[in-house]
Structure formats: C-alpha cells, structure tokens
XYZ file of C-alpha atoms in Angstrom:
294
model
C 6.438 -22.802 -6.513
C 6.365 -20.930 -9.817
C 3.857 -18.316 -10.936
C 2.034 -20.737 -13.231
C 1.048 -22.694 -10.127
C -0.590 -19.660 -8.529
C -4.346 -19.881 -8.977
C -5.817 -18.353 -5.828
C -4.844 -15.070 -4.204
C -6.008 -13.412 -0.995
C -5.650 -9.693 -0.294
C -6.069 -8.589 3.309
C -7.386 -5.091 3.965
C -10.024 -3.337 1.856
C -8.630 0.162 2.262
C -7.277 2.499 -0.406
C -4.539 0.026 -1.397
C -6.032 -3.405 -0.758
C -9.254 -3.107 -2.735
C -7.370 -1.955 -5.831
C -4.716 -4.668 -5.489
C -7.484 -7.264 -5.292
C -9.001 -5.950 -8.532
C -5.603 -6.113 -10.245
C -5.403 -9.789 -9.266
C -8.964 -10.447 -10.456
C -8.297 -8.657 -13.747
C -5.198 -10.834 -14.091
C -7.399 -13.912 -14.044
C -6.731 -15.063 -10.491
C -9.435 -16.336 -8.147
C -9.203 -13.589 -5.558
C -10.535 -13.008 -2.070
C -10.577 -9.519 -0.582
C -10.810 -9.766 3.212
C -11.430 -7.089 5.795
C -12.726 -7.270 9.373
C -15.076 -4.373 8.599
C -18.167 -5.190 6.520
C -18.693 -1.506 5.679
C -15.166 -1.301 4.277
C -15.950 -4.223 1.958
C -19.230 -2.635 0.847
C -17.426 0.602 0.095
C -14.694 -1.302 -1.774
C -17.210 -3.038 -4.011
C -19.039 0.204 -4.838
C -15.777 2.012 -5.564
C -14.501 -0.775 -7.797
C -17.797 -1.031 -9.679
C -17.712 2.698 -10.385
C -14.078 2.630 -11.501
C -14.488 -0.436 -13.717
C -17.628 1.024 -15.303
C -15.607 4.159 -16.049
C -12.902 2.006 -17.642
C -15.512 0.355 -19.853
C -16.833 3.772 -20.930
C -13.291 4.903 -21.751
C -12.544 1.732 -23.709
C -9.873 0.495 -21.309
C -11.911 -2.621 -20.610
C -14.696 -4.536 -22.317
C -17.969 -5.325 -20.571
C -17.058 -9.026 -20.679
C -13.627 -8.404 -19.145
C -15.218 -6.381 -16.362
C -17.786 -9.081 -15.633
C -15.124 -11.778 -15.657
C -12.987 -9.813 -13.205
C -15.884 -9.403 -10.784
C -16.685 -13.116 -11.101
C -13.073 -13.767 -9.971
C -13.439 -11.518 -6.913
C -15.026 -12.567 -3.621
C -15.351 -10.330 -0.552
C -15.419 -11.675 3.004
C -14.861 -10.703 6.621
C -13.671 -14.223 7.470
C -9.888 -14.595 7.359
C -9.878 -18.380 7.230
C -12.286 -18.442 4.275
C -10.101 -15.961 2.401
C -6.754 -17.691 2.851
C -7.484 -21.415 3.348
C -6.608 -22.301 -0.268
C -4.535 -19.258 -1.219
C -1.272 -19.728 -3.103
C -0.306 -16.090 -2.494
C -1.464 -13.732 0.250
C -0.864 -9.986 -0.024
C -1.317 -8.138 3.269
C -2.417 -4.493 2.975
C -3.517 -3.637 6.518
C -2.591 -0.562 8.557
C 1.093 0.444 8.526
C 1.809 -0.664 12.091
C 4.390 -3.350 12.809
C 2.544 -4.958 15.728
C -0.641 -5.324 13.657
C 1.235 -6.849 10.731
C 3.053 -9.312 12.996
C -0.255 -10.413 14.490
C -1.740 -10.914 11.022
C 1.231 -12.940 9.761
C 1.234 -15.102 12.865
C -2.401 -16.009 12.181
C -1.764 -16.515 8.486
C 1.059 -18.969 9.066
C -1.357 -21.297 10.840
C -4.184 -20.940 8.300
C -2.530 -21.146 4.881
C -1.106 -24.199 3.075
C 2.600 -24.945 3.522
C 3.471 -23.777 -0.004
C 1.789 -20.353 0.320
C 3.868 -17.215 -0.183
C 3.120 -14.377 2.245
C 3.703 -10.855 0.929
C 3.360 -7.540 2.710
C 2.410 -4.377 0.868
C 4.125 -2.288 3.540
C 5.539 0.921 2.111
C 8.408 1.044 4.595
C 8.640 -1.950 6.956
C 11.102 -4.636 5.860
C 9.704 -8.161 5.813
C 12.315 -9.603 8.206
C 10.605 -7.593 10.966
C 7.502 -9.716 10.284
C 8.782 -13.055 8.969
C 10.085 -14.320 12.301
C 6.531 -14.898 13.583
C 6.069 -17.474 10.813
C 7.538 -20.911 10.142
C 8.317 -19.887 6.536
C 10.639 -16.836 6.436
C 11.905 -18.072 3.059
C 8.389 -17.530 1.684
C 7.895 -14.006 3.094
C 8.568 -10.962 0.900
C 7.670 -7.304 0.369
C 5.487 -6.443 -2.616
C 5.057 -2.689 -2.309
C 2.431 -1.388 -4.732
C 2.136 2.364 -5.238
C -1.014 4.422 -4.816
C -3.280 4.120 -6.688
C -2.370 0.510 -7.610
C -4.771 0.339 -10.564
C -2.910 3.248 -12.167
C 0.690 3.136 -10.929
C 2.940 0.696 -12.766
C 5.787 0.023 -10.316
C 5.975 -2.611 -7.529
C 9.005 -2.753 -5.231
C 9.829 -6.421 -4.516
C 12.164 -6.649 -1.524
C 14.112 -9.703 -0.338
C 15.353 -10.269 3.193
C 18.405 -12.422 3.941
C 16.020 -15.348 4.384
C 13.711 -14.786 1.409
C 14.412 -17.486 -1.169
C 15.288 -16.721 -4.764
C 12.281 -18.827 -5.752
C 9.947 -16.608 -3.730
C 11.493 -13.451 -5.190
C 11.135 -14.797 -8.736
C 7.514 -15.764 -8.124
C 6.753 -12.246 -6.863
C 8.436 -10.665 -9.893
C 6.614 -12.981 -12.303
C 3.315 -12.354 -10.542
C 3.760 -8.597 -11.012
C 4.281 -9.165 -14.721
C 1.188 -11.397 -14.900
C -1.023 -8.581 -13.588
C 0.531 -5.987 -15.877
C 2.879 -4.317 -13.404
C 6.628 -3.713 -13.456
C 8.341 -5.392 -10.516
C 11.689 -3.967 -9.406
C 13.782 -6.279 -7.225
C 15.718 -5.028 -4.203
C 18.287 -7.667 -3.242
C 18.823 -6.150 0.221
C 16.453 -4.711 2.801
C 16.475 -1.073 3.804
C 13.778 0.821 5.677
C 11.518 2.698 3.242
C 12.994 0.923 0.195
C 13.858 3.200 -2.740
C 10.909 5.421 -3.681
C 9.900 6.320 -0.149
C 13.447 7.071 0.950
C 13.652 9.579 -1.888
C 10.225 10.963 -0.951
C 11.113 11.083 2.763
C 14.091 13.297 1.969
C 11.944 15.666 -0.103
C 9.080 15.690 2.392
C 11.375 16.249 5.356
C 12.982 19.272 3.719
C 9.602 20.646 2.585
C 8.281 20.347 6.144
C 11.371 22.079 7.533
C 10.928 24.990 5.136
C 7.221 25.275 5.967
C 7.479 24.980 9.759
C 10.338 27.491 9.882
C 8.371 30.074 7.921
C 10.351 30.172 4.682
C 7.258 29.693 2.523
C 3.630 28.625 2.672
C 2.991 24.943 1.905
C 1.073 25.905 -1.254
C 4.074 27.819 -2.563
C 6.428 24.944 -1.761
C 4.134 22.669 -3.777
C 4.073 25.211 -6.590
C 7.876 25.352 -6.764
C 8.123 21.547 -6.782
C 5.760 21.445 -9.756
C 6.993 24.461 -11.703
C 10.738 24.239 -11.063
C 11.227 20.469 -10.618
C 8.421 19.290 -12.934
C 6.901 17.086 -10.225
C 3.268 16.160 -11.014
C 2.336 16.859 -7.373
C 3.973 18.887 -4.651
C 5.037 17.128 -1.410
C 1.995 18.383 0.515
C -0.409 17.401 -2.270
C 1.214 13.975 -2.401
C 0.811 13.556 1.361
C -2.901 14.323 1.002
C -3.236 11.836 -1.841
C -1.495 8.919 -0.121
C -2.891 9.686 3.350
C -1.188 11.849 5.967
C -1.598 9.066 8.532
C 0.307 6.636 6.295
C 3.338 8.914 6.262
C 2.965 9.621 9.974
C 2.989 5.957 10.995
C 5.888 5.231 8.650
C 7.854 8.082 10.214
C 6.919 6.917 13.695
C 8.140 3.397 12.924
C 11.456 4.800 11.697
C 11.854 6.869 14.872
C 11.105 3.831 17.047
C 13.887 1.975 15.263
C 16.517 4.725 15.277
C 15.531 6.901 18.266
C 17.063 9.739 16.295
C 15.118 12.968 17.061
C 15.539 13.944 13.413
C 13.356 10.980 12.458
C 10.388 12.004 14.619
C 7.229 12.975 12.717
C 6.921 16.729 12.199
C 4.657 18.571 14.645
C 2.375 19.760 11.824
C 1.860 16.170 10.687
C 1.140 14.966 14.204
C -1.455 17.718 14.662
C -3.279 16.761 11.464
C -3.408 13.097 12.471
C -4.842 14.041 15.882
C -7.431 16.249 14.163
C -8.374 13.462 11.754
C -7.420 15.622 8.769
C -5.744 12.860 6.777
C -6.025 14.183 3.229
C -8.318 13.323 0.372
C -9.842 10.301 2.078
C -11.234 12.447 4.902
C -12.029 15.501 2.773
C -9.376 17.651 4.410
C -5.627 17.554 4.911
C -3.235 20.237 3.829
C -5.910 21.173 1.325
C -9.703 21.179 1.629
C -11.493 18.640 -0.587
C -14.903 18.876 1.060
C -16.552 20.227 -2.091
C -14.915 17.651 -4.385
C -16.266 14.233 -5.312
C -13.293 12.124 -4.325
C -12.906 8.462 -5.334
C -11.375 6.762 -2.334
C-alpha cells in the first residue's frame, strides 16, 4: 500500500498525544476516528481541540473553512471496532505500558482489514515487542510523534527486522502529508534517538539533584542559560508527564535488570503522589494557578 491509498485513519487514545495526532490527520484531509474507552477523555479532547483550533484561526494559522473541514473529518468514539473497521492506518497512543499495547494490537489484528498498517506512538518501546501478537509484523512500525504533536515537527519512524520497506515508506510519506518531518531509523533501539539523548541528560540531572549538588530549579537554569536549552530537564519532565518518563524507565529496567536503569526515587515518589506535571497542576513545579491547555 502507498500513501495515496490511505483514506481513513484511526488514532487510539485521546490523551495528551492522541487527540493532537488525530487533529493532525484530520487537518491533513484524512477521515479520522479518535477512539478512547473513556467518554470523558473524548469530551475533554474535543473541547481542547476546539479551543486550540479557534486560537489558530484568530492567529491566522488556519482559516475558518479549514477548521470546519478538519472537524468534519474527525469522529470521536468509545467503540474500537467502529473506529478501526475500515482504517487504512491505525496509530496507537495509549499508556506507555508494554502489556497494554500488546493487548491492543492483538485486538486490532482481528478487527482491521488485511492491508492495514499498525503504528505505535510509543516513545521508547520498539515495535518488535508488540508485532508478534499480530499476523502482520511486516505492517507494524513505530511512528513516534513529539509532544505537543500539533507544534513539534519531528516524527521518529522506526523499522524492526520484520517491518517491510513498503510500510516504512508509507509511514514516511504519511508524515509528509500531514506536514511533519519523518526521520527513519533502520534499526531498533530502546528509546530511539531523541529519548536516549534526553535519558542521558535527565539521568545526570537527577543524580546531581538527589545527591545535593544543586536544587532542581538551578539545574534547569543552567541547562537554559549555559546550554541554550528551551526548557530544563525538570521543566521538560513536567511538560511531557512525569509518569510517561517513569513508565519508560521502568520498562527499560525490566528489560535490562541493571540497577542503574531503575527510575529515580524522586520520580517514583511523584508518581505515587499523583504529581505528574502540568497535566495534574503540580510536578516539579506548581501550576495550580496557571490555565494549562492539556
């Protein structure tokens, strides 16, 4: 299958990543379903997207007609079968837990047409860990969008040994069709490129903080002032979701059993407290008095 044959797309998971990915697809002219098991999550997604698209119209990024056309392309549903029954491409954006993703892909394989490409938006988990529950490992691939997808340009497209060149090319062409830059990784590696670089920075920042070398705010300040990073590592964790990084770290530790790969104690404490960053109003920083678009 080539990208010109893709007409219908399904995005699974209406969280911080999924709802924005679905709007990218709708803006790109694709008939798009956004599916989530939680009706409230879908309601929140619609309200958030309406606000953001209205802002884009006010700023001249989008015309009123383009906005209306995008929303006419987008359907929201809690029913998985309805969302994927005629999909040419499915992009999974559920929680970053391997067992959950495997369960989702196993269901998908039985519900979608034989030609359908199944992509995971996982930020760390390689697709070969998931593809074996399907009958189509050649049509399974990583398409890792960056947060927030409506703003960030890059998508990491990752092949496994079994992913076909045709599937990889379709994913790359699809990225281009929705205005994003796809970057192809010919080989799998846990965390891909961007997150492996971020893991190294975050790990060192956490070491410096937990061992009392500097306060987390000062570490962020140095990263911004001395390294010209737009956000410090602690600010970035709050933006992307502390739980996302925690589960990614936990998955790595389960694979390697290397004590150095275990999530930091400070991170584990924040996850247990429910202080997950901007989306909960508190993480490393307190956002309770801010109006945060989630």
